[in-house]
Amino acid sequence: MSTKVATRQKPSDTLDTGIDAKERRDLAERLKGLLADTYVLLIKTHVYHWNVVGPLFVPLHELTDKHYNDLFAATDELAERIRALDVKAPLSFAEFLERTNISEETRNRSELEMVENLIGEHEKISRHFREAAKPAGEAGDLVTVDLITRRLAFHEKAIWMLRATVGK
């Protein structure tokens, strides 16, 4: 009887879905940044939901409720896509903060400042999703392209609704 322990190739070296290992790793890295952006925006949106006051309280409270719930679901979908590409999802909030382009909230804002800030963050994350779409399409990763398209639709609608709430 052999005492040799069987070794196994890394799954990323054996997975064969039509996207090569390097492309999968590169796409997963882009998705990690989008996941980080989404997670930090989720927290910011939730914090605004809790702290909004003023004449726009009800519409902003309800709108941010819808947005943070959507963003929460998106974090799971993005992380699961990273895993489907056979890459580990980020393990810590510190890693999210290193990867994100969304600013953490550090001060109290008026309701209008909250809306302006959210508009800017949704515009920023929209640009990042667009930047990730081209390499995903070039790699033939239709699942990631579909995910990016759906996320873009959400962010662009969020921008429209936030702008409309404050009459822009």
Short mmCIF file of C-alpha atoms in Angstrom, two decimals, residues 22-168:
data_model
loop_
_atom_site.label_atom_id
_atom_site.label_comp_id
_atom_site.label_asym_id
_atom_site.label_seq_id
_atom_site.Cartn_x
_atom_site.Cartn_y
_atom_site.Cartn_z
CA LYS A 22 -5.58 33.84 -17.33
CA GLU A 23 -8.72 35.51 -18.70
CA ARG A 24 -10.77 34.05 -15.84
CA ARG A 25 -8.32 35.37 -13.26
CA ASP A 26 -8.23 38.81 -14.93
CA LEU A 27 -12.04 38.98 -15.09
CA ALA A 28 -12.32 37.84 -11.49
CA GLU A 29 -9.93 40.61 -10.41
CA ARG A 30 -12.14 43.18 -12.16
CA LEU A 31 -15.20 41.66 -10.52
CA LYS A 32 -13.51 41.86 -7.11
CA GLY A 33 -13.20 45.62 -7.60
CA LEU A 34 -16.85 45.84 -8.64
CA LEU A 35 -17.84 43.73 -5.65
CA ALA A 36 -15.89 46.05 -3.36
CA ASP A 37 -17.53 49.10 -4.95
CA THR A 38 -20.95 47.52 -4.58
CA TYR A 39 -20.38 46.56 -0.95
CA VAL A 40 -19.13 50.00 0.10
CA LEU A 41 -22.00 51.67 -1.80
CA LEU A 42 -24.41 49.30 -0.04
CA ILE A 43 -23.12 50.43 3.36
CA LYS A 44 -23.19 54.11 2.39
CA THR A 45 -26.75 53.78 1.06
CA HIS A 46 -27.85 51.99 4.23
CA VAL A 47 -26.25 54.64 6.45
CA TYR A 48 -28.06 57.35 4.49
CA HIS A 49 -31.29 55.38 4.83
CA TRP A 50 -30.93 55.47 8.61
CA ASN A 51 -29.87 59.10 8.85
CA VAL A 52 -31.86 61.05 6.27
CA VAL A 53 -34.02 63.87 7.68
CA GLY A 54 -35.97 66.71 6.13
CA PRO A 55 -38.77 67.23 3.63
CA LEU A 56 -37.51 64.38 1.42
CA PHE A 57 -37.35 61.91 4.30
CA VAL A 58 -40.11 59.55 3.13
CA PRO A 59 -39.14 59.28 -0.56
CA LEU A 60 -35.41 59.01 0.24
CA HIS A 61 -35.96 56.54 3.06
CA GLU A 62 -38.05 54.34 0.75
CA LEU A 63 -35.73 54.73 -2.24
CA THR A 64 -32.57 53.97 -0.27
CA ASP A 65 -34.35 50.93 1.22
CA LYS A 66 -34.91 49.56 -2.28
CA HIS A 67 -31.39 50.41 -3.33
CA TYR A 68 -29.56 48.84 -0.41
CA ASN A 69 -31.60 45.66 -0.74
CA ASP A 70 -30.72 45.46 -4.44
CA LEU A 71 -27.06 46.18 -3.70
CA PHE A 72 -27.01 43.46 -1.02
CA ALA A 73 -28.35 40.89 -3.49
CA ALA A 74 -25.79 42.09 -6.05
CA THR A 75 -22.89 41.45 -3.67
CA ASP A 76 -23.87 37.80 -3.50
CA GLU A 77 -24.26 37.53 -7.25
CA LEU A 78 -20.88 39.19 -7.90
CA ALA A 79 -19.09 37.02 -5.33
CA GLU A 80 -20.68 33.88 -6.73
CA ARG A 81 -19.57 34.85 -10.25
CA ILE A 82 -16.01 35.28 -8.97
CA ARG A 83 -16.23 31.78 -7.47
CA ALA A 84 -17.69 30.37 -10.70
CA LEU A 85 -14.59 31.73 -12.44
CA ASP A 86 -12.68 29.59 -9.92
CA VAL A 87 -11.15 32.44 -7.94
CA LYS A 88 -11.62 33.11 -4.24
CA ALA A 89 -13.82 36.07 -3.35
CA PRO A 90 -12.37 38.75 -1.05
CA LEU A 91 -12.08 37.59 2.54
CA SER A 92 -12.23 40.83 4.51
CA PHE A 93 -13.74 44.28 4.61
CA ALA A 94 -10.17 45.62 4.65
CA GLU A 95 -9.70 44.07 1.21
CA PHE A 96 -12.90 45.74 0.01
CA LEU A 97 -11.57 49.10 1.20
CA GLU A 98 -8.29 48.49 -0.64
CA ARG A 99 -10.11 47.65 -3.88
CA THR A 100 -12.99 50.13 -3.90
CA ASN A 101 -13.27 53.41 -5.73
CA ILE A 102 -16.30 54.40 -3.65
CA SER A 103 -15.59 56.70 -0.71
CA GLU A 104 -16.62 55.72 2.78
CA GLU A 105 -18.95 58.15 4.50
CA THR A 106 -17.19 60.09 7.24
CA ARG A 107 -19.55 62.96 8.04
CA ASN A 108 -23.21 63.83 8.47
CA ARG A 109 -24.78 65.24 5.33
CA SER A 110 -27.98 67.06 4.52
CA GLU A 111 -30.54 65.15 2.50
CA LEU A 112 -29.53 66.99 -0.67
CA GLU A 113 -25.84 66.30 -0.05
CA MET A 114 -26.67 62.62 0.45
CA VAL A 115 -28.47 62.51 -2.88
CA GLU A 116 -25.67 64.34 -4.69
CA ASN A 117 -23.13 61.98 -3.17
CA LEU A 118 -25.14 58.90 -4.15
CA ILE A 119 -25.58 60.19 -7.70
CA GLY A 120 -21.82 60.63 -8.02
CA GLU A 121 -21.12 57.17 -6.59
CA HIS A 122 -23.63 55.48 -8.90
CA GLU A 123 -22.09 57.32 -11.86
CA LYS A 124 -18.62 56.19 -10.77
CA ILE A 125 -19.63 52.55 -10.35
CA SER A 126 -21.45 52.67 -13.72
CA ARG A 127 -18.21 53.69 -15.38
CA HIS A 128 -16.38 50.82 -13.67
CA PHE A 129 -18.96 48.29 -14.82
CA ARG A 130 -18.64 49.60 -18.38
CA GLU A 131 -14.85 49.27 -18.21
CA ALA A 132 -15.24 45.61 -17.18
CA ALA A 133 -17.75 44.80 -19.92
CA LYS A 134 -15.32 45.01 -22.84
CA PRO A 135 -12.77 42.47 -21.57
CA ALA A 136 -15.58 40.15 -20.49
CA GLY A 137 -17.06 40.32 -23.98
CA GLU A 138 -13.67 39.84 -25.63
CA ALA A 139 -13.12 36.73 -23.47
CA GLY A 140 -16.50 35.36 -24.53
CA ASP A 141 -17.69 35.46 -20.92
CA LEU A 142 -21.36 36.01 -21.68
CA VAL A 143 -22.41 35.31 -18.08
CA THR A 144 -20.24 38.15 -16.77
CA VAL A 145 -21.41 40.41 -19.61
CA ASP A 146 -25.01 39.66 -18.64
CA LEU A 147 -24.30 40.36 -14.97
CA ILE A 148 -22.59 43.64 -15.84
CA THR A 149 -25.48 44.66 -18.11
CA ARG A 150 -28.03 44.02 -15.36
CA ARG A 151 -25.96 45.93 -12.81
CA LEU A 152 -25.55 48.86 -15.19
CA ALA A 153 -29.32 48.97 -15.68
CA PHE A 154 -29.79 49.17 -11.90
CA HIS A 155 -27.20 51.94 -11.43
CA GLU A 156 -28.47 54.03 -14.32
CA LYS A 157 -32.03 53.74 -13.02
CA ALA A 158 -30.80 54.68 -9.53
CA ILE A 159 -29.15 57.79 -10.97
CA TRP A 160 -32.36 58.75 -12.76
CA MET A 161 -34.51 58.22 -9.64
CA LEU A 162 -32.13 60.10 -7.35
CA ARG A 163 -31.90 63.00 -9.79
CA ALA A 164 -35.68 63.08 -10.19
CA THR A 165 -36.16 63.08 -6.42
CA VAL A 166 -34.29 66.37 -6.14
CA GLY A 167 -35.63 67.85 -9.38
CA LYS A 168 -32.50 67.56 -11.53
#
